mmCIF file of C-alpha atoms and ligand atoms in Angstrom:
data_model
loop_
_atom_site.group_PDB
_atom_site.id
_atom_site.type_symbol
_atom_site.label_atom_id
_atom_site.label_comp_id
_atom_site.label_asym_id
_atom_site.label_seq_id
_atom_site.Cartn_x
_atom_site.Cartn_y
_atom_site.Cartn_z
ATOM 1 C CA MET Y 73 -143.252 129.839 73.373
ATOM 2 C CA ASP Y 74 -142.818 131.788 70.040
ATOM 3 C CA PHE Y 75 -142.889 129.113 67.154
ATOM 4 C CA LYS Y 76 -141.081 130.793 64.541
ATOM 5 C CA LEU Y 77 -137.893 130.709 66.670
ATOM 6 C CA LEU Y 78 -138.631 127.520 67.608
ATOM 7 C CA ASN Y 79 -138.186 126.792 64.764
ATOM 8 C CA GLU Y 80 -135.288 128.249 63.487
ATOM 9 C CA THR Y 81 -133.628 128.266 67.141
ATOM 10 C CA VAL Y 82 -134.400 123.658 65.658
ATOM 11 C CA GLU Y 83 -132.583 124.410 62.480
ATOM 12 C CA ARG Y 84 -129.364 126.300 63.878
ATOM 13 C CA VAL Y 85 -129.062 123.168 66.357
ATOM 14 C CA ILE Y 86 -129.109 120.909 64.133
ATOM 15 C CA GLU Y 87 -126.694 122.594 61.942
ATOM 16 C CA SER Y 88 -124.067 123.137 64.948
ATOM 17 C CA THR Y 89 -124.127 120.215 65.879
ATOM 18 C CA GLU Y 90 -123.382 118.291 62.393
ATOM 19 C CA GLU Y 91 -120.175 117.594 63.859
ATOM 20 C CA PHE Y 92 -121.182 114.974 66.063
ATOM 21 C CA LYS Y 93 -122.904 113.105 63.302
ATOM 22 C CA THR Y 94 -119.758 110.079 63.229
ATOM 23 C CA GLU Y 95 -118.789 110.311 66.734
ATOM 24 C CA GLY Y 96 -120.358 107.757 68.872
ATOM 25 C CA ASN Y 97 -121.292 104.197 68.385
ATOM 26 C CA VAL Y 98 -124.029 102.135 67.490
ATOM 27 C CA ALA Y 99 -125.408 99.435 69.943
ATOM 28 C CA THR Y 100 -124.408 95.507 68.971
ATOM 29 C CA TYR Y 101 -125.194 93.565 71.970
ATOM 30 C CA ILE Y 102 -128.695 93.228 70.865
ATOM 31 C CA PRO Y 103 -127.021 92.196 66.856
ATOM 32 C CA GLU Y 104 -129.979 93.675 64.925
ATOM 33 C CA LEU Y 105 -129.545 97.210 66.020
ATOM 34 C CA ALA Y 106 -126.465 97.257 64.102
ATOM 35 C CA ASN Y 107 -128.038 96.721 60.935
ATOM 36 C CA VAL Y 108 -128.810 100.853 60.836
ATOM 37 C CA ASP Y 109 -127.421 104.094 58.858
ATOM 38 C CA GLU Y 110 -125.675 104.736 61.218
ATOM 39 C CA ASN Y 111 -125.682 108.637 60.741
ATOM 40 C CA ASN Y 112 -128.987 108.990 60.144
ATOM 41 C CA PHE Y 113 -130.534 112.023 62.209
ATOM 42 C CA GLY Y 114 -134.168 112.876 62.555
ATOM 43 C CA LEU Y 115 -136.277 114.876 65.141
ATOM 44 C CA ALA Y 116 -139.693 116.126 65.574
ATOM 45 C CA ILE Y 117 -141.657 118.759 67.975
ATOM 46 C CA VAL Y 118 -145.027 118.645 68.947
ATOM 47 C CA THR Y 119 -146.846 122.034 70.842
ATOM 48 C CA VAL Y 120 -148.665 121.461 73.190
ATOM 49 C CA ASP Y 121 -151.390 124.108 70.859
ATOM 50 C CA GLY Y 122 -150.737 120.770 68.308
ATOM 51 C CA LYS Y 123 -147.999 122.696 65.818
ATOM 52 C CA THR Y 124 -145.300 120.255 64.522
ATOM 53 C CA ILE Y 125 -141.708 120.741 63.547
ATOM 54 C CA LEU Y 126 -139.921 117.700 61.075
ATOM 55 C CA LYS Y 127 -136.132 117.520 60.682
ATOM 56 C CA GLY Y 128 -133.953 114.512 59.286
ATOM 57 C CA ASP Y 129 -135.222 111.559 58.864
ATOM 58 C CA THR Y 130 -138.517 111.630 60.242
ATOM 59 C CA GLU Y 131 -140.814 108.342 58.425
ATOM 60 C CA LEU Y 132 -137.790 106.353 59.881
ATOM 61 C CA ARG Y 133 -138.558 103.421 62.224
ATOM 62 C CA PHE Y 134 -137.292 102.007 64.861
ATOM 63 C CA SER Y 135 -137.668 100.077 67.743
ATOM 64 C CA MET Y 136 -138.131 101.637 71.076
ATOM 65 C CA GLN Y 137 -135.983 100.335 73.571
ATOM 66 C CA SER Y 138 -135.457 101.789 76.881
ATOM 67 C CA ILE Y 139 -138.172 104.200 75.181
ATOM 68 C CA SER Y 140 -141.106 101.519 76.717
ATOM 69 C CA LYS Y 141 -140.119 101.780 79.676
ATOM 70 C CA VAL Y 142 -141.875 104.867 80.015
ATOM 71 C CA ILE Y 143 -144.895 103.383 78.835
ATOM 72 C CA SER Y 144 -144.797 100.458 80.965
ATOM 73 C CA LEU Y 145 -144.403 102.361 84.154
ATOM 74 C CA ILE Y 146 -147.925 104.322 83.501
ATOM 75 C CA MET Y 147 -150.067 100.932 82.691
ATOM 76 C CA ALA Y 148 -148.212 99.129 86.141
ATOM 77 C CA LEU Y 149 -149.428 102.695 87.910
ATOM 78 C CA GLU Y 150 -152.907 102.668 86.073
ATOM 79 C CA ASP Y 151 -152.967 98.825 86.644
ATOM 80 C CA ASN Y 152 -152.627 98.685 90.043
ATOM 81 C CA GLY Y 153 -152.167 102.746 91.569
ATOM 82 C CA THR Y 154 -148.703 103.809 93.291
ATOM 83 C CA ASP Y 155 -148.505 102.465 96.831
ATOM 84 C CA TYR Y 156 -148.508 99.004 95.096
ATOM 85 C CA VAL Y 157 -145.585 100.007 92.166
ATOM 86 C CA PHE Y 158 -143.419 101.686 94.211
ATOM 87 C CA GLU Y 159 -143.970 98.721 97.369
ATOM 88 C CA ARG Y 160 -142.205 97.172 94.393
ATOM 89 C CA ILE Y 161 -139.609 99.400 92.817
ATOM 90 C CA GLY Y 162 -137.914 102.219 94.232
ATOM 91 C CA CYS Y 163 -137.600 105.731 92.889
ATOM 92 C CA GLU Y 164 -134.319 106.672 93.186
ATOM 93 C CA CYS Y 165 -131.414 107.002 90.373
ATOM 94 C CA SER Y 166 -128.744 104.097 90.218
ATOM 95 C CA PRO Y 167 -125.243 104.511 89.863
ATOM 96 C CA TYR Y 168 -124.913 101.294 88.055
ATOM 97 C CA ALA Y 169 -125.715 100.966 83.897
ATOM 98 C CA PHE Y 170 -128.987 99.740 83.046
ATOM 99 C CA ASN Y 171 -129.038 95.862 82.898
ATOM 100 C CA HIS Y 172 -126.535 95.735 86.096
ATOM 101 C CA VAL Y 173 -127.332 93.032 89.004
ATOM 102 C CA ASN Y 174 -126.770 95.372 90.849
ATOM 103 C CA THR Y 175 -129.637 97.406 90.360
ATOM 104 C CA ILE Y 176 -132.062 95.260 92.377
ATOM 105 C CA THR Y 177 -131.144 95.634 96.429
ATOM 106 C CA THR Y 178 -134.576 94.672 97.525
ATOM 107 C CA LYS Y 179 -136.140 95.364 94.427
ATOM 108 C CA ALA Y 180 -135.228 97.114 91.194
ATOM 109 C CA ALA Y 181 -133.765 100.927 92.020
ATOM 110 C CA ASN Y 182 -136.702 102.364 89.337
ATOM 111 C CA PRO Y 183 -138.670 101.941 87.028
ATOM 112 C CA PHE Y 184 -136.264 102.987 84.227
ATOM 113 C CA VAL Y 185 -133.620 100.364 84.764
ATOM 114 C CA ASN Y 186 -134.439 97.285 83.218
ATOM 115 C CA ALA Y 187 -135.205 95.381 86.019
ATOM 116 C CA GLY Y 188 -137.293 97.772 87.024
ATOM 117 C CA ALA Y 189 -139.077 98.006 83.550
ATOM 118 C CA ILE Y 190 -139.271 94.057 84.053
ATOM 119 C CA SER Y 191 -140.846 94.439 87.192
ATOM 120 C CA THR Y 192 -143.416 97.069 85.582
ATOM 121 C CA THR Y 193 -144.148 94.884 82.698
ATOM 122 C CA ALA Y 194 -145.247 91.820 85.336
ATOM 123 C CA MET Y 195 -147.700 94.413 86.516
ATOM 124 C CA ILE Y 196 -149.280 94.764 83.424
ATOM 125 C CA LYS Y 197 -153.013 93.193 83.690
ATOM 126 C CA GLY Y 198 -154.471 91.253 80.876
ATOM 127 C CA ARG Y 199 -156.265 87.363 81.048
ATOM 128 C CA ASP Y 200 -153.252 85.575 79.561
ATOM 129 C CA LYS Y 201 -149.732 87.037 78.195
ATOM 130 C CA GLU Y 202 -151.065 87.669 74.390
ATOM 131 C CA GLU Y 203 -153.939 90.373 75.727
ATOM 132 C CA LYS Y 204 -151.369 91.652 78.055
ATOM 133 C CA PHE Y 205 -149.284 92.708 74.930
ATOM 134 C CA GLN Y 206 -152.002 93.911 73.107
ATOM 135 C CA ARG Y 207 -153.279 96.486 75.684
ATOM 136 C CA PHE Y 208 -149.592 97.618 75.803
ATOM 137 C CA MET Y 209 -149.007 98.166 71.764
ATOM 138 C CA ASP Y 210 -153.060 99.715 72.034
ATOM 139 C CA ARG Y 211 -152.200 102.609 74.594
ATOM 140 C CA ILE Y 212 -148.861 103.332 72.744
ATOM 141 C CA LYS Y 213 -151.126 103.680 69.142
ATOM 142 C CA LYS Y 214 -153.618 105.262 71.535
ATOM 143 C CA LEU Y 215 -151.001 108.221 73.006
ATOM 144 C CA SER Y 216 -148.847 109.095 70.224
ATOM 145 C CA GLY Y 217 -152.016 108.683 67.479
ATOM 146 C CA ASP Y 218 -150.839 105.301 65.592
ATOM 147 C CA GLN Y 219 -149.624 106.199 62.284
ATOM 148 C CA GLY Y 220 -147.779 103.127 61.596
ATOM 149 C CA VAL Y 221 -146.759 101.787 64.922
ATOM 150 C CA THR Y 222 -145.636 98.334 64.534
ATOM 151 C CA PHE Y 223 -144.190 95.358 65.946
ATOM 152 C CA LEU Y 224 -140.342 94.885 64.934
ATOM 153 C CA GLU Y 225 -139.793 91.380 64.735
ATOM 154 C CA LYS Y 226 -136.613 90.492 63.752
ATOM 155 C CA VAL Y 227 -135.443 93.451 66.710
ATOM 156 C CA TYR Y 228 -137.485 91.590 68.748
ATOM 157 C CA ASN Y 229 -135.893 87.598 67.689
ATOM 158 C CA SER Y 230 -132.118 89.107 67.574
ATOM 159 C CA GLU Y 231 -132.762 90.039 71.720
ATOM 160 C CA MET Y 232 -134.107 86.845 71.931
ATOM 161 C CA GLU Y 233 -131.102 85.618 71.162
ATOM 162 C CA THR Y 234 -127.970 87.276 73.286
ATOM 163 C CA THR Y 235 -130.833 88.702 76.649
ATOM 164 C CA ASP Y 236 -129.738 86.525 78.827
ATOM 165 C CA THR Y 237 -128.461 89.224 81.784
ATOM 166 C CA ASN Y 238 -131.763 89.696 81.471
ATOM 167 C CA ARG Y 239 -133.561 86.139 82.207
ATOM 168 C CA ALA Y 240 -131.280 86.720 85.688
ATOM 169 C CA LEU Y 241 -132.666 89.398 86.476
ATOM 170 C CA PHE Y 242 -135.991 87.786 85.869
ATOM 171 C CA TYR Y 243 -135.451 85.463 87.956
ATOM 172 C CA ILE Y 244 -133.611 87.655 90.792
ATOM 173 C CA LEU Y 245 -136.229 90.047 90.788
ATOM 174 C CA ARG Y 246 -138.939 86.672 91.472
ATOM 175 C CA SER Y 247 -137.310 85.338 93.861
ATOM 176 C CA LYS Y 248 -137.170 88.335 95.787
ATOM 177 C CA GLY Y 249 -141.246 87.811 95.463
ATOM 178 C CA ILE Y 250 -141.997 91.255 93.243
ATOM 179 C CA PHE Y 251 -143.734 88.772 90.960
ATOM 180 C CA ASP Y 252 -144.915 85.013 90.084
ATOM 181 C CA LEU Y 253 -144.830 84.772 86.970
ATOM 182 C CA GLU Y 254 -143.443 82.444 84.138
ATOM 183 C CA MET Y 255 -140.079 83.491 81.850
ATOM 184 C CA ASP Y 256 -142.289 83.099 78.784
ATOM 185 C CA ASP Y 257 -145.015 86.225 80.313
ATOM 186 C CA VAL Y 258 -142.909 88.507 81.394
ATOM 187 C CA LEU Y 259 -139.363 88.123 79.502
ATOM 188 C CA ASN Y 260 -140.858 88.104 76.390
ATOM 189 C CA ARG Y 261 -143.366 91.157 76.974
ATOM 190 C CA TYR Y 262 -140.281 93.349 78.144
ATOM 191 C CA VAL Y 263 -138.281 91.981 75.079
ATOM 192 C CA ALA Y 264 -141.517 93.119 72.483
ATOM 193 C CA GLY Y 265 -141.914 96.580 74.574
ATOM 194 C CA CYS Y 266 -138.878 97.514 73.670
ATOM 195 C CA SER Y 267 -139.090 96.069 69.847
ATOM 196 C CA VAL Y 268 -142.033 98.611 69.175
ATOM 197 C CA GLY Y 269 -141.092 99.824 66.053
ATOM 198 C CA VAL Y 270 -142.062 104.295 65.794
ATOM 199 C CA ASN Y 271 -140.802 106.661 64.866
ATOM 200 C CA VAL Y 272 -139.431 110.357 66.167
ATOM 201 C CA VAL Y 273 -143.262 111.895 65.244
ATOM 202 C CA ASN Y 274 -145.170 109.148 67.726
ATOM 203 C CA LEU Y 275 -142.516 109.588 70.387
ATOM 204 C CA ALA Y 276 -142.549 113.154 70.292
ATOM 205 C CA LYS Y 277 -146.607 112.889 70.624
ATOM 206 C CA ILE Y 278 -146.454 110.785 73.287
ATOM 207 C CA ALA Y 279 -144.513 113.019 74.934
ATOM 208 C CA ALA Y 280 -146.452 116.249 73.816
ATOM 209 C CA VAL Y 281 -149.811 114.297 75.694
ATOM 210 C CA LEU Y 282 -147.236 114.645 79.103
ATOM 211 C CA ALA Y 283 -146.160 117.883 78.592
ATOM 212 C CA ASN Y 284 -149.998 118.930 78.171
ATOM 213 C CA GLY Y 285 -150.887 116.961 81.202
ATOM 214 C CA GLY Y 286 -151.808 113.790 80.097
ATOM 215 C CA LYS Y 287 -154.139 115.631 77.985
ATOM 216 C CA CYS Y 288 -155.142 114.541 74.466
ATOM 217 C CA LEU Y 289 -154.406 118.146 72.279
ATOM 218 C CA GLU Y 290 -156.938 117.660 70.188
ATOM 219 C CA THR Y 291 -160.186 116.605 72.101
ATOM 220 C CA GLY Y 292 -159.114 117.405 75.826
ATOM 221 C CA ASP Y 293 -159.459 114.200 76.628
ATOM 222 C CA GLN Y 294 -157.573 112.892 79.970
ATOM 223 C CA LEU Y 295 -155.593 110.113 78.010
ATOM 224 C CA VAL Y 296 -153.151 110.056 81.627
ATOM 225 C CA GLU Y 297 -154.112 110.908 84.954
ATOM 226 C CA GLU Y 298 -152.165 113.731 85.690
ATOM 227 C CA ASP Y 299 -151.224 112.293 89.152
ATOM 228 C CA TYR Y 300 -149.229 109.729 86.948
ATOM 229 C CA VAL Y 301 -148.358 112.064 84.491
ATOM 230 C CA LYS Y 302 -146.373 113.811 87.471
ATOM 231 C CA ILE Y 303 -144.775 109.889 88.832
ATOM 232 C CA THR Y 304 -143.433 109.587 84.726
ATOM 233 C CA LEU Y 305 -142.150 112.494 84.634
ATOM 234 C CA ALA Y 306 -140.335 112.828 88.220
ATOM 235 C CA GLN Y 307 -138.636 109.382 86.887
ATOM 236 C CA MET Y 308 -137.823 110.647 83.214
ATOM 237 C CA PHE Y 309 -135.841 113.876 85.109
ATOM 238 C CA THR Y 310 -133.874 111.413 87.788
ATOM 239 C CA SER Y 311 -133.556 107.976 85.979
ATOM 240 C CA GLY Y 312 -134.207 108.785 81.973
ATOM 241 C CA MET Y 313 -130.961 109.001 81.223
ATOM 242 C CA TYR Y 314 -129.712 105.762 83.021
ATOM 243 C CA GLU Y 315 -126.617 106.860 85.555
ATOM 244 C CA GLU Y 316 -125.806 110.044 84.238
ATOM 245 C CA SER Y 317 -129.367 111.249 84.581
ATOM 246 C CA GLY Y 318 -128.455 114.137 86.876
ATOM 247 C CA LYS Y 319 -125.780 115.349 84.360
ATOM 248 C CA TYR Y 320 -128.199 115.576 81.916
ATOM 249 C CA GLN Y 321 -130.596 117.587 84.316
ATOM 250 C CA MET Y 322 -127.600 120.423 84.950
ATOM 251 C CA THR Y 323 -127.128 120.954 81.081
ATOM 252 C CA ILE Y 324 -130.632 119.849 79.466
ATOM 253 C CA GLY Y 325 -133.029 120.110 82.164
ATOM 254 C CA PHE Y 326 -136.222 118.917 81.459
ATOM 255 C CA PRO Y 327 -137.538 115.019 81.631
ATOM 256 C CA LEU Y 328 -135.592 113.034 79.134
ATOM 257 C CA LYS Y 329 -136.062 109.472 78.561
ATOM 258 C CA SER Y 330 -133.462 107.341 75.557
ATOM 259 C CA GLY Y 331 -133.195 104.151 74.420
ATOM 260 C CA VAL Y 332 -130.427 102.171 73.061
ATOM 261 C CA SER Y 333 -131.577 102.028 69.530
ATOM 262 C CA GLY Y 334 -131.210 105.902 69.440
ATOM 263 C CA GLY Y 335 -134.246 108.156 70.514
ATOM 264 C CA ILE Y 336 -134.560 110.242 73.031
ATOM 265 C CA MET Y 337 -138.328 111.585 74.313
ATOM 266 C CA GLY Y 338 -137.786 114.408 76.187
ATOM 267 C CA VAL Y 339 -141.136 116.642 77.731
ATOM 268 C CA VAL Y 340 -141.557 120.322 78.139
ATOM 269 C CA PRO Y 341 -143.920 120.288 80.624
ATOM 270 C CA GLY Y 342 -146.445 122.842 79.131
ATOM 271 C CA LYS Y 343 -144.135 123.841 76.070
ATOM 272 C CA PHE Y 344 -143.537 120.909 74.296
ATOM 273 C CA GLY Y 345 -143.014 117.589 73.304
ATOM 274 C CA ILE Y 346 -139.884 116.479 71.763
ATOM 275 C CA CYS Y 347 -137.940 113.426 70.229
ATOM 276 C CA THR Y 348 -133.977 112.927 68.279
ATOM 277 C CA TYR Y 349 -133.029 110.026 66.459
ATOM 278 C CA SER Y 350 -129.562 109.235 66.049
ATOM 279 C CA PRO Y 351 -128.353 106.077 66.679
ATOM 280 C CA ARG Y 352 -124.508 106.401 67.733
ATOM 281 C CA LEU Y 353 -124.627 105.778 71.164
ATOM 282 C CA ASP Y 354 -122.160 107.377 74.297
ATOM 283 C CA ALA Y 355 -120.044 105.321 76.337
ATOM 284 C CA THR Y 356 -123.703 104.685 78.701
ATOM 285 C CA GLY Y 357 -126.428 104.231 75.888
ATOM 286 C CA ASN Y 358 -127.344 107.005 75.281
ATOM 287 C CA SER Y 359 -127.843 109.283 71.798
ATOM 288 C CA LEU Y 360 -124.590 111.189 71.524
ATOM 289 C CA ARG Y 361 -126.478 114.045 69.034
ATOM 290 C CA GLY Y 362 -129.368 113.628 70.343
ATOM 291 C CA ILE Y 363 -127.965 115.220 73.319
ATOM 292 C CA LYS Y 364 -126.267 117.296 71.749
ATOM 293 C CA VAL Y 365 -129.017 119.041 69.870
ATOM 294 C CA LEU Y 366 -131.407 119.073 73.234
ATOM 295 C CA GLU Y 367 -128.695 120.311 75.369
ATOM 296 C CA GLY Y 368 -128.400 123.088 72.575
ATOM 297 C CA LEU Y 369 -132.100 123.714 72.400
ATOM 298 C CA SER Y 370 -132.096 123.965 76.022
ATOM 299 C CA LYS Y 371 -129.749 126.330 76.521
ATOM 300 C CA GLU Y 372 -130.994 128.759 73.577
ATOM 301 C CA LEU Y 373 -134.320 128.794 74.688
ATOM 302 C CA GLY Y 374 -133.617 128.651 78.362
ATOM 303 C CA LEU Y 375 -135.760 125.508 78.635
ATOM 304 C CA SER Y 376 -134.668 124.594 81.777
ATOM 305 C CA LEU Y 377 -137.329 123.556 84.513
ATOM 306 C CA PHE Y 378 -134.711 126.255 86.922
ATOM 307 C CA ALA Y 379 -133.986 128.642 84.564
HETATM 308 N N1 LIG F 300 -133.714 95.903 75.357
HETATM 309 C C1 LIG F 300 -133.056 96.366 76.065
HETATM 310 C C2 LIG F 300 -132.286 95.756 76.911
HETATM 311 O O1 LIG F 300 -133.127 95.249 77.522
HETATM 312 C C3 LIG F 300 -133.248 98.724 76.190
HETATM 313 C C4 LIG F 300 -131.968 98.723 76.797
HETATM 314 C C5 LIG F 300 -131.883 100.153 76.598
HETATM 315 O O2 LIG F 300 -132.681 100.666 75.906
HETATM 316 N N2 LIG F 300 -131.475 100.732 77.675
HETATM 317 O O3 LIG F 300 -131.132 95.689 77.338
#
C-alpha cells in the first residue's frame, strides 16, 4: 500500500467529516463516560511494515469498553480451545442491542454482545480473580506495545454503580450452566476489562498484530495463534458493530470492533491496523464520526475485502 497516498487520503477524509463533529451523543448510561470533551477526534494507523500515521488527539486515554471483548475472546480461546468456547457461546450476529436479554438463548449469541463477553471473561484462567485480571492487562500491554495502558478506576466505579443489566445477564448465563463462578469474579472482571484505558495508538497496534496474522511487527514472533486470529477477525466482521454489523460490512468491508466510549478498532488484513476515537455515538452505540471516516477511507482506497 502506497504510504503517501494513505496519509493524504486520511487527511482529506478527516477534513471531509468535520461536519459530523457535533452529531450524535456521548454515552451517559455509564455516567463517567459523559465526562469527556465531546468533539475530540483521534486516529492512528499502524501498517504491518511498522509505519505509523497519527492525527488529532492520539495521546488521549479512553476506556476500551466493548473493544476489550476482542482480548477476552483471544484469551478464552488460548486458555480453552475453540471447541470449548463455541460450545458455550454462539458465533452468529444478534439483531438485539449489545446488552439485551434476548442475546441469550441457551447461550450468548456471539462473543461480542455483553453476554458473550461475560462468558469469555469467565473462561480466562488464573489462580484467583486478581491473577486472571493481571493476565488480561498483561495481554493488552504485550499486544499494544504497552505505552501507558492503564486502569481507569473512575470509569470502573461508575459502571459498577449502574450495571444491573449486566448483573442480570451474568445470572441468566450461570443458570444455563455456561460457568459456575461468583459474581465478583466474573462480572467485576468484565467491567474492569471495559475500564482499561488506552489511546488510539495502543489499539491500532493491537489491530496491526491481527492484520499481520498474529505476528509481532518488530520481531515476527507469533503473539496470537493464526487460527485464533482468523476466528477473532471473522467475529469482528460479523458482530463487531453490534446489531448494525452487516450494514457497515457493506460500506466499510473489513473487521471492526467498536466500544461505547467512542473507539472503533479496524483490521485491514495484510495491510494495517486502524483506530478512530470520537465519543459521540449513533443510536446503536457506534462512534458516528468514526464510522464516517472508516467509510470514507474504505471507499477512496478500495479497502473492502470484497473490492
Ligand atoms: N461496559 C459496557 C457495557 O457493559 C460496554 C458496552 C459497549 O461498549 N458496547 O455496557
